Amino acid sequence: MHISFVLIALAFVAAVLSYPAEQDTAAETAQARAPSGPARPRPLVEGDCIDNDLALLRLSKELSPHSAISCLGSPLQQANAHRYWGIQFGKNASVVVYPTSTKDVSLAIQAANASPKGKDFAFVCGAHSMINASTASGFVLDLSWLNKSRVVPNFDVDGEKLTAVEYEGGSDWLGVQKATNGSGFTAVGARMSTVGVGGFSTGGGIGFLAGAYGYATDRLRAMEIVLMSGQTVYATKTNAYSDLFWALQGGSGQFAIVTKFYQEAAPEPDGKTMRILLYFAVGYFPASQANPTVDLAPRTLLTALRFGNPNDLSQKDYATTFADLLKGVETTEPPSIYQFSYSDATLLVDPFFPEGFRRGFYGPRTSNITISYLEQITAQFKSWVAGVLRNGDTPNSAVFVLQYMFPGLNGNLPKSNDATGWPHADAGHQTLFSPGYSKASTDELTLKDTAIFNQITHQHQATVGGFISDYPNYISPDSTGRQVWGDNVARLIRIKQKYDPLCRIHNGKVFATATCRARGFANVFA
């Protein structure tokens, strides 16, 4: 197997649930339009969709001045429809609301509950969902303006003092990294700068630091949450909303909207302790890095990240560090070595996954890696590429990646599979099939081959070990609830019924509550 090799050195510098009914009488409309008291600054309103919608008209008078309401066809609505990482998931919503505070989120939810446009409702953070969970044709709550982050020393949670990283629900990981850089603390975050914190944190949260400090979802200590009634609550592992906290630890965003996360801070990497991350990838790569657009074909790439300190002369050099890794590996090119600050780490992967394409991000986990498994995966990737090319399409930046995960995640795994909504007491090496292409006619082939990739990994896992749950953030369209959430599905269904009794959150993978079943949205069953 011919493998190209890339070395990347990271040099570190320093509940009452009741909904307002729809109201459309002439008297109530006139009352909503009538001025009351001194004029106050109003949010931006684009378009005229509020004119005949009492709930939106009221919302336009209540939102904070820096927020916005954008109607179908208006600039901000169009910006929302076109910011989805997989372009096939963008929809033209009748109205998009951009809140800038938790109160705004609460008001917007109440408006969605009362507006006819709110019958198809969704909320979006980073717009990286690959299962249509964050788009709707009716009312979309775009949290991207709710994006502040900070380090909170002496954060008190359930009587315990710790340092936390607070990030609002619409932040992306580049923003969080900028807020923590140089503070001595950081959060376990995504490996792409544009990934949103919301789906990442409630769907597992695997990043560069996961091997050392565990998944982001396990490091959550508190959350500020707006329920689908509009009520704002504060949830921890032990308070009155501990069941909701449990569900949001890997159960995904099907329960409520988190407006603030409090993740226990990890030490900001300083290079004193060397760590190594290893990725095996087979992708649609060029023959030479010197000519990145020439002679593209399926090729393998080995990427190793060395967390080191260039000022520490006692550390081994690159060749010595990776000598054992390179034994027996035939490479087509000498290693390429890059060095940059950890503060730029979230920018590392961005060029591999450019925007503007139809995309997917899917993959189960496995507890053991064998040569025969890698050969099967490589053959399947080549088969998919051949099918894409036969369709007259191009597999732009498509890749299958296998991330080696340090056994036990350095002691940071849950003690049992029912400790959080996502059962992951056992760590697995993470697979990822990320197709990238342009034509809608390639969708069918990609969905079929995604299922084959998953089957290869699931069958391989069955031969090397016991049950390893799929990673929620890489859930595939064909994945069953039990493959991801195991025996926790029934409890997750009960919690969704409690906190979202009318099934207002009903896009993507939807837990099968009685209401969601009755409305035809349920697809995750116990």
Short mmCIF file of C-alpha atoms in Angstrom, two decimals:
data_model
loop_
_atom_site.label_atom_id
_atom_site.label_comp_id
_atom_site.label_asym_id
_atom_site.label_seq_id
_atom_site.Cartn_x
_atom_site.Cartn_y
_atom_site.Cartn_z
CA MET A 1 0.00 0.00 0.00
CA HIS A 2 1.58 3.29 -1.11
CA ILE A 3 1.07 6.01 1.44
CA SER A 4 1.95 9.67 1.41
CA PHE A 5 3.01 11.00 4.78
CA VAL A 6 2.39 14.39 6.33
CA LEU A 7 3.84 15.50 9.64
CA ILE A 8 2.19 18.46 11.29
CA ALA A 9 3.90 20.00 14.29
CA LEU A 10 1.78 22.11 16.58
CA ALA A 11 3.99 24.53 18.45
CA PHE A 12 2.12 25.94 21.38
CA VAL A 13 2.55 29.48 22.42
CA ALA A 14 1.67 30.31 25.61
CA ALA A 15 -41.61 23.16 33.81
CA VAL A 16 -44.81 24.30 32.85
CA LEU A 17 -45.29 23.67 29.15
CA SER A 18 -48.10 25.70 27.65
CA TYR A 19 -48.07 27.41 24.30
CA PRO A 20 -49.80 30.63 23.22
CA ALA A 21 -52.64 29.97 20.84
CA GLU A 22 -52.75 31.55 17.39
CA GLN A 23 -54.62 34.85 17.58
CA ASP A 24 -55.77 36.71 14.52
CA THR A 25 -58.74 38.87 15.47
CA ALA A 26 -58.86 42.40 14.11
CA ALA A 27 -58.91 43.87 17.61
CA GLU A 28 -55.81 41.96 18.69
CA THR A 29 -53.99 42.94 15.52
CA ALA A 30 -54.82 46.59 16.06
CA GLN A 31 -53.63 46.34 19.66
CA ALA A 32 -50.31 44.82 18.53
CA ARG A 33 -49.81 47.60 16.00
CA ALA A 34 -50.64 50.40 18.43
CA PRO A 35 -47.64 52.23 19.95
CA SER A 36 -47.25 52.00 23.72
CA GLY A 37 -44.98 54.34 25.68
CA PRO A 38 -41.77 55.95 24.44
CA ALA A 39 -40.30 54.66 21.22
CA ARG A 40 -37.53 52.12 21.69
CA PRO A 41 -34.90 50.93 19.20
CA ARG A 42 -36.28 48.15 17.05
CA PRO A 43 -34.62 45.12 15.47
CA LEU A 44 -33.89 45.03 11.77
CA VAL A 45 -36.90 43.81 9.78
CA GLU A 46 -36.38 42.76 6.15
CA GLY A 47 -39.48 42.21 4.03
CA ASP A 48 -43.19 42.40 4.76
CA CYS A 49 -43.95 38.94 6.20
CA ILE A 50 -44.73 40.48 9.59
CA ASP A 51 -47.61 42.57 8.22
CA ASN A 52 -50.23 39.83 8.28
CA ASP A 53 -48.73 37.72 11.05
CA LEU A 54 -49.63 38.89 14.53
CA ALA A 55 -46.97 36.77 16.23
CA LEU A 56 -44.18 38.18 14.05
CA LEU A 57 -45.54 41.70 14.42
CA ARG A 58 -45.36 41.39 18.19
CA LEU A 59 -41.91 39.85 17.95
CA SER A 60 -40.69 42.84 15.94
CA LYS A 61 -41.64 45.08 18.88
CA GLU A 62 -40.05 42.87 21.54
CA LEU A 63 -36.70 41.70 20.14
CA SER A 64 -33.52 43.47 21.18
CA PRO A 65 -32.32 46.22 18.81
CA HIS A 66 -29.36 44.29 17.37
CA SER A 67 -31.43 41.26 16.35
CA ALA A 68 -33.23 40.76 13.04
CA ILE A 69 -36.29 39.30 11.33
CA SER A 70 -35.79 38.46 7.67
CA CYS A 71 -38.60 37.41 5.33
CA LEU A 72 -38.39 35.06 2.34
CA GLY A 73 -36.22 36.53 -0.40
CA SER A 74 -34.56 39.14 1.81
CA PRO A 75 -30.75 39.32 2.19
CA LEU A 76 -30.45 37.74 5.65
CA GLN A 77 -32.91 34.99 4.78
CA GLN A 78 -30.87 34.22 1.68
CA ALA A 79 -27.67 34.29 3.72
CA ASN A 80 -29.19 31.65 5.99
CA ALA A 81 -30.30 29.45 3.09
CA HIS A 82 -26.83 29.49 1.55
CA ARG A 83 -24.64 29.07 4.62
CA TYR A 84 -25.19 25.33 5.06
CA TRP A 85 -21.95 23.41 4.70
CA GLY A 86 -23.67 20.74 2.60
CA ILE A 87 -25.45 22.89 0.03
CA GLN A 88 -28.17 20.26 -0.46
CA PHE A 89 -29.47 21.00 3.04
CA GLY A 90 -30.20 24.71 2.61
CA LYS A 91 -33.88 25.67 2.39
CA ASN A 92 -35.70 28.93 1.77
CA ALA A 93 -37.56 29.58 5.00
CA SER A 94 -40.58 31.86 5.12
CA VAL A 95 -38.90 33.78 7.92
CA VAL A 96 -35.51 33.67 9.64
CA VAL A 97 -34.99 35.26 13.06
CA TYR A 98 -31.50 36.20 14.27
CA PRO A 99 -31.52 36.57 18.10
CA THR A 100 -28.69 38.18 20.05
CA SER A 101 -29.73 37.23 23.59
CA THR A 102 -31.34 34.41 25.51
CA LYS A 103 -34.45 36.55 25.94
CA ASP A 104 -34.60 36.96 22.17
CA VAL A 105 -34.52 33.18 21.77
CA SER A 106 -37.37 32.81 24.24
CA LEU A 107 -39.46 35.45 22.46
CA ALA A 108 -38.74 33.91 19.07
CA ILE A 109 -39.82 30.45 20.22
CA GLN A 110 -43.08 31.87 21.56
CA ALA A 111 -43.63 33.65 18.25
CA ALA A 112 -42.92 30.44 16.31
CA ASN A 113 -45.42 28.60 18.47
CA ALA A 114 -48.12 31.18 17.64
CA SER A 115 -47.28 31.85 13.98
CA PRO A 116 -48.58 29.72 11.10
CA LYS A 117 -45.01 29.81 9.76
CA GLY A 118 -43.83 28.03 12.91
CA LYS A 119 -45.52 24.77 11.98
CA ASP A 120 -42.26 23.81 10.28
CA PHE A 121 -39.63 25.04 12.75
CA ALA A 122 -35.88 24.53 13.05
CA PHE A 123 -32.93 26.20 14.71
CA VAL A 124 -29.40 26.35 13.37
CA CYS A 125 -26.00 26.98 14.94
CA GLY A 126 -23.03 26.19 12.69
CA ALA A 127 -25.05 24.74 9.76
CA HIS A 128 -22.95 21.55 9.57
CA SER A 129 -25.80 19.10 10.21
CA MET A 130 -25.78 16.27 7.69
CA ILE A 131 -29.25 14.91 8.50
CA ASN A 132 -31.45 17.92 7.68
CA ALA A 133 -31.88 18.71 11.37
CA SER A 134 -31.31 22.46 11.16
CA THR A 135 -33.36 23.58 8.17
CA ALA A 136 -37.05 24.22 7.65
CA SER A 137 -39.30 25.85 5.08
CA GLY A 138 -41.30 27.76 7.69
CA PHE A 139 -39.62 29.42 10.67
CA VAL A 140 -35.85 29.19 11.23
CA LEU A 141 -34.10 30.49 14.33
CA ASP A 142 -30.53 31.28 13.26
CA LEU A 143 -28.34 31.49 16.36
CA SER A 144 -25.19 32.69 14.58
CA TRP A 145 -25.45 36.19 16.11
CA LEU A 146 -25.53 34.66 19.60
CA ASN A 147 -21.81 33.97 19.60
CA LYS A 148 -19.90 35.29 22.62
CA SER A 149 -17.32 33.15 24.44
CA ARG A 150 -15.16 33.66 27.54
CA VAL A 151 -13.17 31.90 30.23
CA VAL A 152 -14.95 31.89 33.61
CA PRO A 153 -12.63 31.33 36.61
CA ASN A 154 -14.10 30.05 39.88
CA PHE A 155 -17.26 28.89 38.14
CA ASP A 156 -19.63 27.40 40.70
CA VAL A 157 -21.62 24.37 39.62
CA ASP A 158 -23.48 22.36 42.22
CA GLY A 159 -21.16 23.67 44.93
CA GLU A 160 -17.95 22.84 43.08
CA LYS A 161 -15.56 25.55 41.94
CA LEU A 162 -13.79 25.11 38.59
CA THR A 163 -12.62 27.05 35.57
CA ALA A 164 -15.12 26.87 32.72
CA VAL A 165 -15.25 27.99 29.13
CA GLU A 166 -18.61 29.63 28.48
CA TYR A 167 -19.79 29.73 24.89
CA GLU A 168 -23.13 30.87 23.53
CA GLY A 169 -25.16 28.50 21.40
CA GLY A 170 -24.45 30.20 18.07
CA SER A 171 -20.67 30.36 18.42
CA ASP A 172 -18.30 28.52 16.14
CA TRP A 173 -15.06 26.94 17.29
CA LEU A 174 -12.81 29.56 15.75
CA GLY A 175 -14.59 32.14 17.90
CA VAL A 176 -14.18 30.05 21.03
CA GLN A 177 -10.50 29.48 20.26
CA LYS A 178 -9.92 33.21 19.82
CA ALA A 179 -11.59 33.91 23.16
CA THR A 180 -9.46 31.39 25.06
CA ASN A 181 -6.13 31.81 23.27
CA GLY A 182 -3.39 32.86 25.67
CA SER A 183 -5.58 32.42 28.76
CA GLY A 184 -3.93 29.19 29.87
CA PHE A 185 -7.24 27.35 29.31
CA THR A 186 -9.09 25.93 26.35
CA ALA A 187 -12.10 23.80 25.50
CA VAL A 188 -12.33 20.49 23.69
CA GLY A 189 -13.57 21.77 20.36
CA ALA A 190 -14.00 20.84 16.73
CA ARG A 191 -11.21 20.43 14.20
CA MET A 192 -12.85 22.79 11.70
CA SER A 193 -13.16 26.47 12.46
CA THR A 194 -16.73 26.88 11.17
CA VAL A 195 -18.33 24.00 13.09
CA GLY A 196 -20.96 25.28 15.49
CA VAL A 197 -20.68 24.62 19.21
CA GLY A 198 -24.31 23.56 19.62
CA GLY A 199 -24.53 20.40 17.56
CA PHE A 200 -20.90 19.57 18.36
CA SER A 201 -21.41 19.72 22.14
CA THR A 202 -24.77 17.91 22.24
CA GLY A 203 -23.70 15.29 19.68
CA GLY A 204 -20.50 13.96 21.28
CA GLY A 205 -17.74 16.42 20.50
CA ILE A 206 -14.54 14.81 19.16
CA GLY A 207 -11.58 17.10 18.58
CA PHE A 208 -7.80 17.36 18.63
CA LEU A 209 -7.76 17.16 22.44
CA ALA A 210 -10.29 14.33 22.88
CA GLY A 211 -7.60 11.70 23.40
CA ALA A 212 -6.17 13.69 26.30
CA TYR A 213 -9.33 15.18 27.86
CA GLY A 214 -12.29 13.22 26.50
CA TYR A 215 -15.31 14.21 24.44
CA ALA A 216 -16.75 17.71 24.77
CA THR A 217 -20.14 16.36 25.83
CA ASP A 218 -18.56 14.72 28.89
CA ARG A 219 -16.89 17.97 29.92
CA LEU A 220 -20.15 19.92 30.05
CA ARG A 221 -20.96 21.06 33.58
CA ALA A 222 -23.97 23.34 33.07
CA MET A 223 -26.24 24.67 30.34
CA GLU A 224 -28.63 27.58 29.97
CA ILE A 225 -31.56 26.24 27.99
CA VAL A 226 -34.71 27.67 26.44
CA LEU A 227 -37.52 25.12 26.39
CA MET A 228 -40.01 24.91 23.56
CA SER A 229 -42.53 26.74 25.74
CA GLY A 230 -40.19 29.73 25.81
CA GLN A 231 -39.22 29.14 29.44
CA THR A 232 -35.53 29.55 30.27
CA VAL A 233 -33.96 27.03 32.66
CA TYR A 234 -30.51 26.23 34.00
CA ALA A 235 -29.52 22.56 33.93
CA THR A 236 -26.74 20.65 35.65
CA LYS A 237 -26.07 17.01 36.35
CA THR A 238 -27.74 17.18 39.77
CA ASN A 239 -30.40 19.91 39.74
CA ALA A 240 -34.10 19.77 38.85
CA TYR A 241 -33.29 19.56 35.13
CA SER A 242 -30.72 16.79 35.43
CA ASP A 243 -32.75 14.58 33.08
CA LEU A 244 -32.59 17.23 30.36
CA PHE A 245 -28.86 17.71 31.02
CA TRP A 246 -28.35 13.94 30.65
CA ALA A 247 -30.25 13.88 27.34
CA LEU A 248 -28.27 16.78 25.91
CA GLN A 249 -25.01 14.99 26.70
CA GLY A 250 -24.86 13.22 23.36
CA GLY A 251 -28.59 12.85 22.74
CA SER A 252 -28.45 15.68 20.15
CA GLY A 253 -30.51 18.88 19.98
CA GLN A 254 -33.93 17.26 19.83
CA PHE A 255 -35.07 18.44 23.24
CA ALA A 256 -34.61 22.21 23.58
CA ILE A 257 -32.30 25.05 22.56
CA VAL A 258 -29.09 25.54 24.52
CA THR A 259 -28.17 29.24 24.63
CA LYS A 260 -25.08 28.89 26.84
CA PHE A 261 -22.73 25.98 27.44
CA TYR A 262 -20.31 25.75 30.34
CA GLN A 263 -17.54 23.28 29.55
CA GLU A 264 -14.93 22.46 32.15
CA ALA A 265 -11.74 24.05 30.85
CA ALA A 266 -8.74 21.99 29.85
CA PRO A 267 -5.18 23.29 30.13
CA GLU A 268 -4.22 25.24 27.04
CA PRO A 269 -1.53 23.13 25.34
CA ASP A 270 1.88 24.65 25.98
CA GLY A 271 4.18 22.08 24.43
CA LYS A 272 5.56 20.78 27.74
CA THR A 273 3.83 17.45 27.19
CA MET A 274 4.11 15.89 23.76
CA ARG A 275 0.99 14.29 22.36
CA ILE A 276 0.51 12.60 19.01
CA LEU A 277 -2.64 12.30 16.89
CA LEU A 278 -2.76 9.94 13.93
CA TYR A 279 -5.10 9.95 10.94
CA PHE A 280 -5.25 7.44 8.10
CA ALA A 281 -7.01 8.85 5.04
CA VAL A 282 -7.88 7.65 1.58
CA GLY A 283 -9.08 10.52 -0.53
CA TYR A 284 -9.27 12.07 -3.96
CA PHE A 285 -5.77 13.51 -3.72
CA PRO A 286 -3.17 14.82 -6.22
CA ALA A 287 -0.07 12.82 -7.04
CA SER A 288 2.12 15.57 -5.63
CA GLN A 289 1.52 18.34 -3.15
CA ALA A 290 3.50 20.60 -5.46
CA ASN A 291 0.62 20.42 -7.98
CA PRO A 292 -2.57 20.11 -5.93
CA THR A 293 -4.96 20.26 -8.91
CA VAL A 294 -3.10 17.83 -11.20
CA ASP A 295 -3.52 14.05 -11.53
CA LEU A 296 -6.23 13.64 -8.92
CA ALA A 297 -7.05 10.05 -7.97
CA PRO A 298 -7.79 7.92 -4.89
CA ARG A 299 -4.63 7.91 -2.78
CA THR A 300 -3.76 7.21 0.83
CA LEU A 301 -2.38 9.78 3.20
CA LEU A 302 -1.03 9.38 6.72
CA THR A 303 -1.22 12.49 8.87
CA ALA A 304 0.47 12.70 12.25
CA LEU A 305 0.17 15.70 14.53
CA ARG A 306 2.98 16.22 17.00
CA PHE A 307 2.08 18.46 19.93
CA GLY A 308 5.50 19.80 20.76
CA ASN A 309 7.52 22.80 21.88
CA PRO A 310 10.11 24.11 19.39
CA ASN A 311 11.94 25.88 22.22
CA ASP A 312 12.53 22.65 24.14
CA LEU A 313 15.76 21.25 22.74
CA SER A 314 15.37 18.05 24.78
CA GLN A 315 12.39 16.89 22.73
CA LYS A 316 12.99 14.37 19.99
CA ASP A 317 13.07 15.68 16.45
CA TYR A 318 10.36 14.76 13.95
CA ALA A 319 12.21 11.87 12.32
CA THR A 320 12.99 10.24 15.67
CA THR A 321 9.47 10.77 16.99
CA PHE A 322 7.86 9.00 14.05
CA ALA A 323 10.59 6.47 13.26
CA ASP A 324 8.60 3.48 14.53
CA LEU A 325 5.49 4.69 12.73
CA LEU A 326 7.29 4.81 9.41
CA LYS A 327 8.83 1.33 9.66
CA GLY A 328 7.52 -0.80 6.82
CA VAL A 329 5.52 2.02 5.28
CA GLU A 330 6.33 2.71 1.64
CA THR A 331 5.76 6.38 0.82
CA THR A 332 5.57 8.06 -2.55
CA GLU A 333 6.82 11.39 -1.24
CA PRO A 334 9.01 12.53 1.64
CA PRO A 335 7.19 13.89 4.69
CA SER A 336 5.89 17.45 4.53
CA ILE A 337 6.29 19.26 7.82
CA TYR A 338 4.22 22.23 8.91
CA GLN A 339 4.50 24.15 12.16
CA PHE A 340 2.01 26.56 13.66
CA SER A 341 0.44 27.71 16.91
CA TYR A 342 -2.34 25.80 18.61
CA SER A 343 -4.46 28.93 18.32
CA ASP A 344 -4.58 28.21 14.58
CA ALA A 345 -5.33 24.50 14.98
CA THR A 346 -9.00 24.86 14.02
CA LEU A 347 -7.87 26.22 10.65
CA LEU A 348 -5.84 23.10 9.89
CA VAL A 349 -8.62 21.01 8.38
CA ASP A 350 -10.61 23.77 6.65
CA PRO A 351 -8.79 23.54 3.29
CA PHE A 352 -9.61 19.83 3.08
CA PHE A 353 -13.35 20.51 3.28
CA PRO A 354 -14.16 23.62 1.24
CA GLU A 355 -17.68 24.98 1.08
CA GLY A 356 -19.91 25.08 -1.97
CA PHE A 357 -20.43 21.35 -2.53
CA ARG A 358 -22.98 18.69 -1.76
CA ARG A 359 -21.55 16.98 1.31
CA GLY A 360 -21.83 14.27 3.90
CA PHE A 361 -20.10 13.52 7.20
CA TYR A 362 -20.82 9.96 8.26
CA GLY A 363 -19.09 7.16 10.13
CA PRO A 364 -19.32 4.55 12.93
CA ARG A 365 -16.56 3.63 15.40
CA THR A 366 -14.50 0.48 15.77
CA SER A 367 -12.38 -0.78 18.67
CA ASN A 368 -9.68 -2.38 16.53
CA ILE A 369 -7.99 -1.60 13.21
CA THR A 370 -6.59 -4.26 10.88
CA ILE A 371 -4.88 -4.22 7.51
CA SER A 372 -7.75 -6.17 5.94
CA TYR A 373 -10.22 -3.57 7.23
CA LEU A 374 -8.20 -0.72 5.70
CA GLU A 375 -8.01 -2.63 2.42
CA GLN A 376 -11.80 -3.07 2.34
CA ILE A 377 -12.37 0.61 3.08
CA THR A 378 -9.86 1.69 0.44
CA ALA A 379 -11.47 -0.55 -2.20
CA GLN A 380 -14.92 0.81 -1.35
CA PHE A 381 -13.72 4.40 -1.58
CA LYS A 382 -12.21 3.73 -5.01
CA SER A 383 -15.52 2.16 -6.09
CA TRP A 384 -17.45 5.26 -4.99
CA VAL A 385 -15.02 7.58 -6.81
CA ALA A 386 -15.37 5.53 -9.98
CA GLY A 387 -19.16 5.79 -9.74
CA VAL A 388 -19.01 9.56 -9.27
CA LEU A 389 -16.76 9.97 -12.30
CA ARG A 390 -19.03 7.75 -14.42
CA ASN A 391 -21.87 10.11 -13.50
CA GLY A 392 -19.91 13.01 -14.99
CA ASP A 393 -19.32 14.47 -11.54
CA THR A 394 -16.12 15.22 -9.59
CA PRO A 395 -15.48 13.90 -6.04
CA ASN A 396 -14.24 17.27 -4.79
CA SER A 397 -12.24 16.98 -1.55
CA ALA A 398 -13.89 13.63 -0.84
CA VAL A 399 -12.15 11.53 1.79
CA PHE A 400 -12.47 8.57 4.14
CA VAL A 401 -10.62 9.24 7.40
CA LEU A 402 -9.83 6.98 10.32
CA GLN A 403 -8.77 8.73 13.52
CA TYR A 404 -6.86 6.66 16.04
CA MET A 405 -8.26 7.29 19.54
CA PHE A 406 -6.08 6.83 22.60
CA PRO A 407 -7.40 3.84 24.64
CA GLY A 408 -9.71 4.97 27.42
CA LEU A 409 -9.32 8.62 26.38
CA ASN A 410 -6.81 9.09 29.19
CA GLY A 411 -9.40 8.14 31.84
CA ASN A 412 -12.02 10.61 30.61
CA LEU A 413 -14.73 8.21 29.48
CA PRO A 414 -18.04 7.73 31.34
CA LYS A 415 -18.12 4.87 33.83
CA SER A 416 -21.17 3.27 32.20
CA ASN A 417 -23.22 3.45 29.01
CA ASP A 418 -26.15 5.05 30.82
CA ALA A 419 -24.09 7.85 32.38
CA THR A 420 -25.01 10.17 29.49
CA GLY A 421 -27.57 10.14 26.71
CA TRP A 422 -24.96 8.74 24.33
CA PRO A 423 -23.60 5.34 25.48
CA HIS A 424 -19.82 5.47 25.10
CA ALA A 425 -18.16 3.89 28.11
CA ASP A 426 -15.86 2.23 25.57
CA ALA A 427 -13.84 4.36 23.17
CA GLY A 428 -13.63 3.44 19.52
CA HIS A 429 -11.43 4.67 16.72
CA GLN A 430 -13.48 7.11 14.68
CA THR A 431 -14.25 6.57 11.00
CA LEU A 432 -15.50 9.30 8.69
CA PHE A 433 -16.73 9.10 5.11
CA SER A 434 -17.02 12.67 3.83
CA PRO A 435 -18.23 12.70 0.24
CA GLY A 436 -18.00 15.96 -1.70
CA TYR A 437 -19.51 16.42 -5.15
CA SER A 438 -21.66 18.79 -7.22
CA LYS A 439 -24.58 17.00 -8.90
CA ALA A 440 -27.87 16.08 -7.24
CA SER A 441 -27.88 12.96 -9.42
CA THR A 442 -24.91 11.68 -7.38
CA ASP A 443 -26.97 11.68 -4.16
CA GLU A 444 -28.45 8.19 -4.68
CA LEU A 445 -25.04 6.60 -5.30
CA THR A 446 -23.58 8.37 -2.26
CA LEU A 447 -26.36 7.27 0.09
CA LYS A 448 -26.01 3.67 -1.13
CA ASP A 449 -22.24 3.69 -0.70
CA THR A 450 -22.48 5.37 2.71
CA ALA A 451 -24.54 2.38 3.84
CA ILE A 452 -21.84 0.05 2.47
CA PHE A 453 -19.08 1.90 4.34
CA ASN A 454 -21.12 1.60 7.54
CA GLN A 455 -21.77 -2.09 6.92
CA ILE A 456 -18.04 -2.76 6.48
CA THR A 457 -17.26 -1.07 9.80
CA HIS A 458 -20.15 -2.67 11.70
CA GLN A 459 -19.30 -6.15 10.41
CA HIS A 460 -15.63 -5.59 11.24
CA GLN A 461 -16.53 -4.50 14.77
CA ALA A 462 -18.67 -7.59 15.22
CA THR A 463 -15.60 -9.73 14.57
CA VAL A 464 -13.15 -7.84 16.83
CA GLY A 465 -15.23 -6.85 19.85
CA GLY A 466 -18.57 -6.03 21.39
CA PHE A 467 -21.03 -3.21 20.85
CA ILE A 468 -19.51 0.18 20.08
CA SER A 469 -22.10 2.89 19.52
CA ASP A 470 -21.96 5.13 16.48
CA TYR A 471 -20.85 8.72 17.02
CA PRO A 472 -23.99 10.94 17.06
CA ASN A 473 -22.49 13.81 15.05
CA TYR A 474 -21.58 11.42 12.23
CA ILE A 475 -24.95 9.67 12.18
CA SER A 476 -25.90 8.40 8.74
CA PRO A 477 -29.32 8.64 7.09
CA ASP A 478 -29.70 4.85 7.33
CA SER A 479 -28.50 4.55 10.96
CA THR A 480 -30.96 3.20 13.50
CA GLY A 481 -31.45 4.81 16.88
CA ARG A 482 -30.07 1.77 18.66
CA GLN A 483 -26.83 1.89 16.66
CA VAL A 484 -26.21 5.36 18.08
CA TRP A 485 -27.96 5.47 21.46
CA GLY A 486 -28.26 1.77 22.33
CA ASP A 487 -30.43 0.99 25.33
CA ASN A 488 -30.81 4.71 26.12
CA VAL A 489 -33.34 5.32 23.33
CA ALA A 490 -36.42 4.64 25.45
CA ARG A 491 -35.34 7.12 28.13
CA LEU A 492 -34.46 9.72 25.50
CA ILE A 493 -37.95 9.35 24.04
CA ARG A 494 -39.53 9.97 27.45
CA ILE A 495 -37.40 13.08 28.02
CA LYS A 496 -38.30 14.50 24.62
CA GLN A 497 -41.98 13.93 25.37
CA LYS A 498 -41.55 15.82 28.64
CA TYR A 499 -39.71 18.85 27.26
CA ASP A 500 -41.04 18.99 23.68
CA PRO A 501 -44.55 17.58 24.08
CA LEU A 502 -45.87 19.03 20.81
CA CYS A 503 -42.85 17.79 18.78
CA ARG A 504 -41.90 21.31 17.69
CA ILE A 505 -38.33 20.13 17.00
CA HIS A 506 -39.02 17.56 14.31
CA ASN A 507 -36.34 17.68 11.62
CA GLY A 508 -33.43 15.26 11.33
CA LYS A 509 -33.33 12.23 13.59
CA VAL A 510 -36.50 12.52 15.71
CA PHE A 511 -37.17 10.46 18.84
CA ALA A 512 -40.45 8.58 18.61
CA THR A 513 -42.63 10.28 21.20
CA ALA A 514 -46.37 9.75 20.93
CA THR A 515 -46.79 13.22 19.45
CA CYS A 516 -43.95 12.84 16.97
CA ARG A 517 -45.40 9.51 15.87
CA ALA A 518 -48.85 11.03 15.44
CA ARG A 519 -47.44 13.92 13.39
CA GLY A 520 -45.42 11.56 11.18
CA PHE A 521 -41.98 12.86 12.17
CA ALA A 522 -40.65 10.00 14.32
CA ASN A 523 -37.74 7.95 13.00
CA VAL A 524 -35.77 6.95 16.13
CA PHE A 525 -37.52 4.08 17.88
CA ALA A 526 -36.78 2.11 21.03
#
